[in-house]
Amino acid sequence: MHPIIIINMYMRRISLGCVLLFLATIQTIAQIVEPVHFSSSIKELSDNEAEIVFSATIDPGWHVYSTDIGDDGPVRATFNAVKMDGVKTVGTLHARTKPVEKYDEMFGMNLRFFEGRVVFVQKVKFTKPKYNIDCYLEYGACNASNCLPPTQVAFQKSGDVKVATESQQTEKETAEEAQPAETSEELVATEAQQTMKSVDTSTWSPVISELKAFEEPRDESSMLSVFLWSLLGGLIAVVTPCVWPVIPMTVSFFLKRNKSRGKAIREALTYGASIIVIYVAVGLLVTLISGPSALNALSTNAWFNVFLALLLVVFAASFFGAFELALPSSWSNKMDRKSDATTGILSIFFMAFTLVLVSFSCTGPIIGFLLVALSTQESIIAPTIGMLGFAIGLAVPFALFALFPSLLKSAPKSGGWMNQVKVVLGFVELAFALKFFSVADLAYGWHLLDREVFVSLWIVIFGLLGAYLLGWLKFPHDDDDRRTNVPRFALALASLAFAVYMIPGLWGAPLKAISAFAPPMYTQDFNLYGGSVEAKFRDYDEGMAFARQQGKPVMVDFTGFGCVNCRKMEAAVWTDPQVQDFLNKDYVLISLYVDDKTPLAEPITVSENGQQRILRTIGDKWSYLQRTKVGANTQPCYVLLTPDGKPLEGLRSYDEDIEAYVKFLKNGLKNFGR
């Protein structure tokens, strides 16, 4: 019988949906991003009136907040006049686009924001035949991982306009009322020429290249680590019930269809190489089609995560034996015909493609978890390297058994143990389904999966997994006389121990091992754990001066009052005892709020990217510092510095992995000489 037909008889499973797991849970690295693209114009309505229109397109995954969300929430959209000569505003700024509205637990209020596109309009009335408009729109934008500082969209326009007689009659009164304001604006413009007299230029000097240098040594080793972990993932995939039974059938086919053993071996090796080519092609496709921003936008989309959660639940139910998922027969028949109709290398390639396709229900989750880890790498080639390692691990057994057919005799036969592997994978998929659902739960504030609920469910899942491995729990396809051997007993102990380890988390224990998966600590209603971290300074120059006096390293926390993910980091990571000790005792913590609206004593004129810009608020100043010194504009952003402003470690952004955060702080102390 043709091996393709045999493969389809054993493993007709659908799993293309698991390809979507490639894109899951991607961590955003700190960098300059521009997710909102504004254009501005003026539209005359009549002789007397016009509209200043600000139109924007918003990248997927990002949203811009509306005008009417209150002062206690995130940065709202506002219209700001620098100079309005011969024109005055009518009413307030409003949006012509329908906003999305939802309740935000962190701020305790309903928030309105826009996704995809937004148009803001400010109506004005002309009071003179000649007018001069200098104004700007200020807005705030966030995604699920980062927030931008308050961002300005400038609009300047001057010209002539026909003013009706009635308007001209009131022109003098309008001019007299506007004169003090114009004089004040001229004074502000004069003050804006002041420079940063109090700034220590040495601590404000850019360190972008130095930060990149910190990352270079880790890139090479990380690529090797990516390859090795991916190779291990491929080897694990070999023992799944979708791959293991194919090995003896495929190798036997290649050895029997040719009298020449050398030719049979060459074809078997070609078969393995074809598997590698297919998976590497998938890695390249992910790399070329979906850039980091697109991957992040998709992975942070709430409804996409709901879909992933449901998909994993379906596959888990299938692995438990509730039903079988089969490939459409037309797919299988088409692949069979292609394989039969072609000869040589092309025929072998179609056989390899069929293996990849029908085995994806088992290999898909492994590839998904693999690419989750690869998403934290800053190298764009990481997905390709990862898929190369995985493919080699998967293809090696086929080549090895083809070279040494006698090994097939000692290899374990397919049987009940294959179903047990499948059930274990089902438990793992069910656990990770909760992780994806948690993303949507946090985004929409449903509170269906708060931290204590999540931890409780994981305790139950891994407790049941331990019970299954000990033989206390059975599923439809399990053998009646199934016994627990030593490997299963060891795995059962590990699973039960993990379940017991998570129990203190119901009372607020940090649970470092699952900190990257569990919801943030602030979602937990019952928490006996206490502790807090308070920044010693909210002024960069004052904090750096204190650090020089004390001889301590500095952690600069670029944050915002309206930054939800900043609060998540403070609640989930800064509450860890180790992190608390480092930040309270070993570092001088400086928190700089980029959305602080407190006016500066004197506006500051700076040059950025060849253009002059006026910093009017404290938040403007800290946002400018973040962009120019460390080359980032998203929050949260953490940077470790010496008292002289030199970096001690690379940048760190939103990531609730406590262990990695502790390592980040330890590396800073080590590089500082402590």
XYZ file of C-alpha atoms in Angstrom:
674
model
C 0.000 0.000 0.000
C 1.231 3.495 -0.841
C 2.737 5.169 2.270
C 0.729 8.341 1.661
C -2.505 6.353 1.964
C -1.227 4.663 5.121
C -0.341 8.031 6.625
C -3.814 9.358 5.891
C -5.455 6.273 7.420
C -3.562 6.753 10.655
C -3.525 10.479 11.019
C -6.154 12.409 9.121
C -6.176 15.404 11.389
C -6.635 19.048 10.702
C -4.421 21.565 12.399
C -3.815 24.486 10.094
C -5.407 26.698 12.722
C -2.406 26.030 14.921
C -0.301 28.034 12.486
C -1.889 31.044 14.130
C -0.037 30.091 17.303
C 3.087 31.290 15.488
C 1.944 34.806 16.217
C 0.996 34.460 19.890
C 2.108 36.438 22.953
C 4.811 38.529 21.359
C 6.790 40.858 23.581
C 7.278 44.361 22.257
C 10.847 45.598 22.452
C 11.613 49.212 23.279
C 12.049 51.235 20.110
C 10.848 54.361 18.342
C 7.394 53.567 16.989
C 4.931 55.711 15.055
C 1.626 53.822 15.046
C -0.587 56.887 14.447
C -0.306 58.860 11.208
C -1.963 62.302 11.269
C -2.648 64.845 8.563
C -4.176 68.278 9.149
C -6.051 70.778 6.970
C -8.524 73.640 7.113
C -11.921 73.547 5.431
C -13.821 76.800 4.874
C -17.547 76.547 5.566
C -18.598 80.136 4.817
C -17.221 83.669 4.724
C -16.998 83.649 8.483
C -16.390 80.039 9.571
C -14.103 77.101 8.908
C -13.042 73.763 10.379
C -9.550 72.647 11.314
C -9.525 68.940 10.542
C -7.080 66.406 12.005
C -7.355 63.006 10.263
C -5.453 59.911 11.364
C -4.944 56.320 10.391
C -4.086 54.038 13.318
C -1.976 50.895 13.031
C -3.664 47.592 13.995
C -3.552 46.917 17.717
C -3.264 50.597 18.679
C -5.966 53.028 19.741
C -6.245 56.804 20.260
C -8.247 58.149 23.195
C -11.232 60.434 22.716
C -11.753 64.033 23.870
C -14.232 63.456 26.682
C -12.731 60.866 29.025
C -11.942 63.156 31.967
C -8.707 64.330 33.498
C -8.172 61.280 35.719
C -7.806 58.825 32.856
C -5.338 58.367 29.992
C -4.189 61.236 27.771
C -7.260 62.613 26.008
C -7.312 64.462 22.696
C -7.236 68.261 23.106
C -7.015 71.308 20.851
C -4.338 73.820 21.895
C -3.893 77.315 20.468
C -0.410 78.833 20.323
C -1.475 81.923 18.368
C -4.875 82.682 16.856
C -4.718 86.052 15.063
C -7.905 87.062 13.241
C -9.702 83.884 14.199
C -11.299 82.435 17.315
C -12.468 78.982 18.275
C -16.148 78.046 18.292
C -17.073 75.296 20.690
C -14.626 72.511 21.554
C -12.719 69.795 19.733
C -14.915 66.846 18.786
C -14.561 63.600 16.870
C -16.560 62.672 13.804
C -15.681 59.009 14.211
C -17.719 56.745 16.473
C -15.556 55.653 19.432
C -15.244 52.274 21.095
C -16.387 52.463 24.709
C -15.532 50.090 27.533
C -15.027 50.126 31.286
C -11.401 50.083 32.457
C -10.842 48.540 35.871
C -7.454 50.153 36.377
C -8.845 53.703 36.046
C -12.287 52.826 37.373
C -14.039 54.637 34.543
C -15.474 54.236 31.063
C -12.891 54.935 28.380
C -13.620 55.971 24.801
C -11.077 55.443 22.087
C -10.699 54.972 18.337
C -9.211 52.125 16.322
C -8.214 52.092 12.671
C -9.192 55.687 11.838
C -10.287 58.892 13.547
C -11.152 62.453 12.473
C -11.035 65.328 14.993
C -12.585 68.696 14.094
C -12.269 72.141 15.697
C -14.637 74.825 14.409
C -13.293 78.394 14.150
C -14.688 81.797 13.204
C -12.773 84.455 11.285
C -12.701 87.940 12.845
C -10.286 89.713 10.460
C -9.691 89.700 6.691
C -6.181 88.383 7.372
C -5.675 85.497 9.751
C -2.763 83.543 11.229
C -3.326 80.188 12.921
C -0.659 78.377 14.986
C -2.121 75.478 16.954
C -1.697 71.788 17.686
C -3.692 68.689 18.531
C -2.404 66.659 21.485
C -3.431 63.031 21.857
C -2.569 59.811 23.662
C -2.241 56.376 22.075
C -1.779 52.889 23.537
C -1.776 49.238 22.578
C -1.944 46.186 24.836
C 1.755 46.440 25.717
C 2.821 50.083 25.461
C 1.631 53.681 25.591
C 2.998 56.686 23.765
C 3.665 59.925 25.624
C 1.355 62.857 24.850
C 1.988 63.516 21.157
C 1.413 66.772 19.279
C 0.208 67.333 15.729
C 1.040 70.898 14.674
C -1.067 72.982 12.282
C -0.107 76.400 10.945
C -1.963 78.445 8.374
C -2.208 82.074 7.338
C -4.162 83.782 4.558
C -6.909 86.119 3.507
C -10.596 85.608 3.944
C -13.707 87.618 3.193
C -15.320 88.717 6.433
C -18.967 89.760 6.454
C -19.897 93.318 7.388
C -21.450 92.204 10.643
C -18.214 90.535 11.626
C -16.209 93.584 10.679
C -18.417 95.672 12.979
C -17.224 93.626 15.957
C -13.653 93.361 14.782
C -12.350 96.136 17.023
C -13.913 94.611 20.132
C -12.544 91.230 19.246
C -9.102 92.659 18.590
C -9.105 94.535 21.884
C -10.093 91.388 23.783
C -7.529 89.314 21.925
C -4.674 91.805 22.322
C -3.582 90.716 25.824
C -3.611 87.100 24.696
C -1.478 87.922 21.648
C 0.958 89.870 23.794
C 1.119 86.916 26.150
C 1.821 84.546 23.243
C 4.641 86.801 22.065
C 6.059 86.689 25.576
C 5.834 82.904 25.606
C 7.605 82.732 22.251
C 10.399 84.896 23.681
C 10.649 82.724 26.794
C 10.719 79.630 24.594
C 14.129 80.625 23.356
C 15.539 79.804 26.797
C 17.739 76.734 26.912
C 18.016 74.028 29.548
C 20.133 76.000 31.957
C 19.725 73.529 34.820
C 20.380 70.397 32.770
C 23.595 68.432 33.304
C 24.438 67.833 29.668
C 26.659 64.870 30.514
C 23.739 62.887 31.964
C 21.436 63.891 29.090
C 23.863 62.737 26.398
C 22.443 60.023 24.081
C 23.457 56.434 24.864
C 21.542 54.693 22.059
C 24.647 53.122 20.488
C 25.929 51.992 23.900
C 22.602 50.304 24.616
C 22.808 48.438 21.313
C 26.340 47.357 22.178
C 24.984 45.699 25.314
C 22.688 43.588 23.177
C 25.291 42.406 20.643
C 26.991 39.727 22.771
C 23.635 38.220 23.664
C 22.487 38.018 20.047
C 25.026 35.407 18.963
C 24.517 33.172 21.973
C 20.771 33.626 21.784
C 20.732 32.446 18.175
C 22.562 29.281 19.234
C 20.088 28.900 22.084
C 17.204 29.370 19.651
C 18.584 26.621 17.430
C 19.175 24.174 20.300
C 15.763 24.700 21.898
C 14.112 24.366 18.503
C 16.059 21.170 17.851
C 14.785 19.798 21.154
C 11.243 20.738 20.165
C 11.611 18.791 16.925
C 12.866 15.715 18.784
C 9.904 15.917 21.163
C 7.549 16.119 18.194
C 8.954 12.807 16.907
C 7.349 10.840 19.757
C 3.887 12.277 19.167
C 1.227 9.918 17.815
C 1.106 11.846 14.530
C 4.774 11.267 13.668
C 6.119 8.156 15.370
C 4.031 5.543 13.472
C 5.143 7.046 10.157
C 8.850 6.370 10.712
C 8.921 2.582 10.210
C 6.408 2.704 7.341
C 8.302 5.410 5.469
C 11.754 3.904 5.956
C 10.463 0.459 4.974
C 8.902 1.887 1.822
C 12.127 3.538 0.683
C 14.180 0.399 1.336
C 11.771 -1.928 -0.455
C 10.934 0.036 -3.570
C 14.548 -0.027 -4.782
C 16.886 -2.963 -5.060
C 19.812 -0.676 -4.478
C 20.069 0.094 -0.765
C 22.258 3.105 -1.557
C 19.535 4.642 -3.718
C 16.906 3.910 -1.068
C 19.026 5.665 1.529
C 19.528 8.662 -0.755
C 15.785 8.946 -1.267
C 15.127 8.657 2.466
C 17.657 11.413 3.132
C 15.972 13.499 0.424
C 12.690 12.917 2.241
C 14.200 14.289 5.471
C 15.734 17.246 3.618
C 12.331 18.020 2.096
C 10.833 18.204 5.589
C 13.534 20.712 6.552
C 12.935 22.813 3.441
C 9.179 22.978 4.107
C 9.508 24.119 7.714
C 12.262 26.632 6.923
C 10.049 28.037 4.160
C 7.304 28.553 6.743
C 9.795 30.397 8.978
C 10.854 32.632 6.104
C 7.219 33.304 5.244
C 6.480 34.426 8.800
C 9.586 36.635 8.747
C 8.908 38.302 5.393
C 5.134 38.734 5.528
C 4.630 39.652 9.185
C 7.013 42.185 10.602
C 7.391 42.691 14.376
C 4.707 45.399 14.577
C 2.135 43.316 12.686
C 2.855 40.268 14.827
C 2.518 42.314 17.992
C -0.723 43.906 16.844
C -2.257 40.518 16.061
C -1.009 38.799 19.199
C -2.371 41.548 21.452
C -5.790 41.636 19.796
C -8.352 40.492 22.358
C -10.667 38.594 20.008
C -7.762 36.905 18.285
C -6.683 35.580 21.685
C -10.225 34.356 22.356
C -10.054 32.471 19.058
C -6.711 30.930 20.034
C -8.112 29.867 23.393
C -11.135 28.197 21.783
C -8.901 26.547 19.198
C -6.705 25.015 21.898
C -9.757 23.816 23.822
C -11.016 22.071 20.667
C -7.673 20.357 20.119
C -7.473 19.367 23.786
C -10.934 17.776 23.585
C -9.824 15.903 20.465
C -6.683 14.655 22.212
C -8.788 13.491 25.164
C -10.788 11.335 22.741
C -14.028 13.311 22.444
C -13.849 13.292 18.643
C -11.431 13.026 15.729
C -10.486 15.937 13.512
C -9.899 14.794 9.940
C -8.439 16.522 6.932
C -10.882 17.120 4.096
C -10.724 14.063 1.871
C -10.160 16.280 -1.175
C -6.885 17.497 0.355
C -5.653 13.980 1.000
C -6.709 12.722 -2.430
C -5.053 15.667 -4.147
C -1.779 15.055 -2.336
C -1.977 11.338 -3.203
C -2.507 12.121 -6.878
C 0.367 14.603 -6.879
C 2.673 12.048 -5.314
C 1.628 9.299 -7.758
C 1.750 11.534 -10.822
C 5.290 12.756 -10.192
C 8.577 10.951 -10.009
C 11.966 11.461 -8.454
C 12.640 14.291 -6.029
C 9.292 16.001 -6.662
C 7.380 12.870 -5.642
C 9.407 12.606 -2.436
C 8.769 16.293 -1.708
C 4.994 15.786 -1.947
C 5.275 12.855 0.452
C 7.144 15.067 2.915
C 4.554 17.812 2.495
C 1.786 15.340 3.299
C 3.580 14.279 6.478
C 3.914 17.928 7.555
C 0.250 18.573 6.813
C -1.348 15.582 8.513
C 0.956 15.679 11.562
C 0.302 19.305 12.360
C -2.331 18.591 15.011
C 0.532 17.258 17.149
C 3.428 19.418 15.976
C 1.434 22.670 15.729
C 1.258 23.369 19.488
C 4.989 22.660 19.859
C 5.792 25.037 16.981
C 3.455 27.618 18.483
C 5.173 27.528 21.880
C 8.531 27.625 20.098
C 7.661 30.782 18.171
C 6.304 32.378 21.344
C 9.840 32.178 22.706
C 11.330 33.360 19.410
C 9.141 36.452 19.500
C 11.277 37.846 22.354
C 14.361 37.826 20.134
C 15.308 41.097 18.510
C 16.763 39.382 15.449
C 14.386 39.151 12.519
C 15.994 35.855 11.424
C 15.038 34.097 14.675
C 11.857 32.467 13.233
C 13.851 30.988 10.358
C 16.589 29.658 12.642
C 13.953 28.247 14.972
C 12.134 26.436 12.205
C 15.444 25.099 10.897
C 16.258 23.588 14.286
C 12.768 22.143 14.678
C 12.808 20.622 11.185
C 16.226 19.030 11.721
C 15.047 17.495 14.992
C 11.959 16.121 13.269
C 13.782 14.830 10.176
C 16.799 13.211 11.890
C 14.974 10.007 12.963
C 13.837 9.332 9.376
C 17.388 9.639 8.079
C 18.863 7.736 11.032
C 16.535 4.750 10.688
C 17.089 4.756 6.913
C 20.848 4.534 7.429
C 20.531 1.874 10.141
C 17.312 -0.111 9.534
C 18.200 -2.540 12.316
C 17.386 0.195 14.836
C 13.708 -0.191 13.953
C 13.691 -3.551 15.706
C 14.671 -1.993 19.044
C 12.436 1.057 18.709
C 9.255 0.960 20.832
C 6.188 -0.095 18.873
C 3.160 2.127 18.474
C 0.585 1.373 21.110
C -1.159 2.684 24.188
C 1.778 4.873 25.162
C 1.148 6.983 22.049
C -2.347 7.820 23.278
C -0.906 8.807 26.647
C 1.434 11.265 24.937
C -1.571 12.695 23.143
C -3.551 13.094 26.379
C -0.618 14.823 28.102
C -0.462 17.277 25.181
C -4.199 17.825 25.654
C -3.685 18.902 29.272
C -0.894 21.269 28.240
C -3.031 22.810 25.475
C -5.895 23.294 27.927
C -3.585 25.121 30.350
C -2.303 27.463 27.660
C -5.817 28.119 26.399
C -6.413 29.886 29.718
C -3.396 32.092 29.083
C -4.777 33.326 25.757
C -8.252 33.867 27.186
C -6.687 35.868 30.012
C -5.393 38.438 27.495
C -8.924 39.178 26.289
C -10.308 39.079 29.828
C -7.860 41.797 30.901
C -8.453 43.874 27.772
C -12.234 44.012 28.181
C -12.387 43.958 31.967
C -14.680 40.938 32.127
C -13.109 39.676 35.378
C -13.943 36.102 34.427
C -10.373 34.939 34.852
C -8.799 36.958 37.646
C -5.531 35.697 39.074
C -6.988 33.458 41.795
C -9.376 31.840 39.278
C -6.557 31.282 36.799
C -4.287 29.759 39.451
C -7.133 27.556 40.730
C -7.767 26.184 37.251
C -4.076 25.498 36.664
C -3.901 23.674 40.006
C -6.827 21.494 38.921
C -5.414 20.881 35.418
C -1.951 19.796 36.573
C -3.435 17.870 39.488
C -5.599 15.903 37.051
C -2.573 15.392 34.791
C -0.707 13.828 37.705
C -3.720 11.656 38.501
C -3.898 10.523 34.863
C -0.220 9.590 34.753
C -0.681 7.546 37.952
C -3.580 5.667 36.360
C -6.309 7.139 38.571
C -7.999 8.794 35.603
C -8.783 7.219 32.215
C -9.953 8.481 28.831
C -11.894 6.640 26.066
C -8.866 5.411 24.075
C -6.767 4.288 27.053
C -6.020 0.599 27.599
C -7.964 -1.047 30.410
C -4.834 -2.636 31.892
C -2.702 0.500 31.702
C 0.007 0.527 34.347
C 2.244 3.301 35.637
C 5.915 2.806 34.777
C 8.882 4.685 36.205
C 8.990 7.541 33.641
C 5.250 8.179 34.001
C 5.576 8.044 37.787
C 8.362 10.654 37.720
C 6.324 12.900 35.413
C 3.275 12.467 37.663
C 5.291 13.546 40.699
C 6.513 16.627 38.837
C 2.977 17.552 37.778
C 1.515 17.078 41.256
C 4.406 18.985 42.844
C 3.791 21.850 40.412
C 0.114 21.882 41.403
C 1.050 22.028 45.099
C 3.586 24.788 44.370
C 0.811 26.978 42.948
C -1.501 26.659 45.989
C 0.071 29.593 47.952
C -0.681 31.754 44.928
C -4.342 31.678 45.980
C -3.309 33.896 48.901
C -1.082 36.213 46.852
C 2.292 34.431 46.604
C 4.200 35.725 43.543
C 4.617 32.286 41.857
C 7.640 33.257 39.778
C 7.439 30.090 37.673
C 4.129 31.183 36.125
C 4.439 34.970 36.402
C 4.633 35.282 32.611
C 1.340 33.375 32.202
C -0.872 34.272 35.158
C -2.925 37.499 35.224
C -1.392 40.472 37.081
C -1.406 40.574 40.866
C -3.830 43.498 40.983
C -6.635 41.247 39.676
C -6.431 39.097 42.816
C -9.187 39.904 45.325
C -7.665 38.088 48.326
C -4.004 38.953 48.793
C -2.143 38.501 52.076
C 1.097 39.560 50.439
C 2.198 43.151 51.069
C 4.980 45.379 49.892
C 5.478 48.365 47.637
C 8.110 50.279 45.729
C 8.085 54.079 45.723
C 10.281 56.168 43.446
C 12.600 58.449 45.420
C 12.601 61.043 42.654
C 10.364 62.285 39.854
C 12.962 64.663 38.503
C 15.807 63.263 36.439
C 18.445 65.847 37.328
C 17.682 65.735 41.045
C 17.777 61.942 41.060
C 21.071 61.782 39.171
C 22.621 64.324 41.565
C 21.516 62.211 44.533
C 22.937 59.076 42.885
C 26.322 60.777 42.455
C 26.261 61.792 46.084
C 25.402 58.265 47.267
C 27.522 56.434 44.711
C 24.593 54.252 43.611
C 23.384 53.107 40.199
C 20.114 54.501 38.821
C 17.017 52.931 37.356
C 15.065 55.400 35.250
C 11.417 54.399 34.902
C 9.817 56.134 31.928
C 6.145 55.828 32.804
C 2.830 57.671 32.604
C -0.232 58.359 34.709
C -2.369 56.933 31.916
C -0.134 53.931 31.212
C -2.089 50.790 32.102
C 0.830 48.448 31.469
C 3.050 50.511 33.761
C 0.586 49.816 36.563
C 0.572 46.138 35.639
C 4.353 45.968 35.952
C 4.255 47.717 39.308
C 1.546 45.365 40.566
C 2.897 42.110 39.153
C 6.687 42.575 39.140
C 7.615 45.314 41.586
C 5.748 43.474 44.359
C 8.247 40.615 44.180
C 10.469 40.671 47.335
C 13.719 40.430 45.366
C 12.700 43.223 43.018
C 11.644 45.344 45.979
C 14.994 44.908 47.700
C 16.925 45.858 44.570
C 14.836 48.948 43.812
C 14.538 50.174 47.410
C 18.083 49.460 48.592
C 20.502 49.077 45.680
C 19.188 51.548 43.090
C 18.101 55.157 43.006
C 14.683 54.854 41.366
C 13.612 57.813 39.222
C 10.088 57.683 37.784
C 9.527 60.141 34.945
C 5.897 60.656 33.909
C 5.775 61.566 30.224
C 2.139 62.708 30.468
C 2.691 65.102 33.381
C 0.822 68.284 32.377
C 2.511 70.537 34.943
C 3.812 73.584 33.008
C 7.548 74.172 33.000
C 8.743 77.321 34.731
C 10.151 78.355 31.355
C 9.308 76.696 28.026
C 12.333 75.060 26.436
C 13.240 75.173 22.749
C 15.056 72.060 21.538
C 16.230 70.780 18.170
C 15.147 67.255 17.261
C 15.657 65.608 13.884
C 16.503 68.948 12.330
C 13.351 70.658 13.584
C 12.752 73.005 16.482
C 10.293 71.920 19.121
C 8.978 73.682 22.209
C 8.730 71.707 25.454
C 5.921 73.261 27.476
C 5.247 70.714 30.215
C 7.214 68.434 32.506
C 5.887 65.483 30.540
C 7.202 66.998 27.290
C 10.631 67.274 28.883
C 10.785 63.646 30.042
C 9.394 62.377 26.739
C 12.105 64.310 24.905
C 14.719 62.832 27.252
C 13.493 59.292 26.532
C 13.544 59.744 22.767
C 16.932 61.419 22.526
C 18.838 59.578 25.240
C 17.677 55.963 24.857
C 15.960 55.980 21.437
C 12.528 54.851 22.638
C 9.118 56.461 22.982
C 6.881 53.776 24.501
C 6.081 53.089 28.124
C 6.918 51.355 30.323
C 10.619 51.651 29.572
C 13.313 50.828 32.119
C 16.970 51.806 31.763
C 19.845 51.246 34.207
C 22.444 54.027 34.351
C 25.536 55.037 36.227
C 25.321 58.353 38.142
C 27.066 59.897 35.106
C 24.325 58.718 32.740
C 26.110 55.739 31.137
C 24.105 52.530 30.551
C 24.656 49.445 32.692
C 22.355 47.092 30.746
C 20.067 47.069 27.732
C 16.539 48.492 27.766
C 13.644 46.585 29.261
C 9.964 47.115 28.477
C 6.649 45.489 29.427
C 7.252 41.885 30.459
C 5.845 40.306 33.595
C 8.602 37.684 33.742
C 9.884 38.317 37.286
C 12.901 36.048 36.917
C 14.072 37.930 33.825
C 13.507 41.268 35.580
C 15.619 40.161 38.555
C 18.371 39.091 36.165
C 18.135 42.500 34.485
C 18.685 44.261 37.838
C 21.485 41.896 38.865
C 23.336 42.486 35.607
C 23.143 46.222 36.211
C 24.698 45.883 39.670
C 27.359 43.548 38.334
C 28.330 45.975 35.576
C 28.366 48.802 38.119
C 30.902 46.837 40.172
C 28.730 45.691 43.058
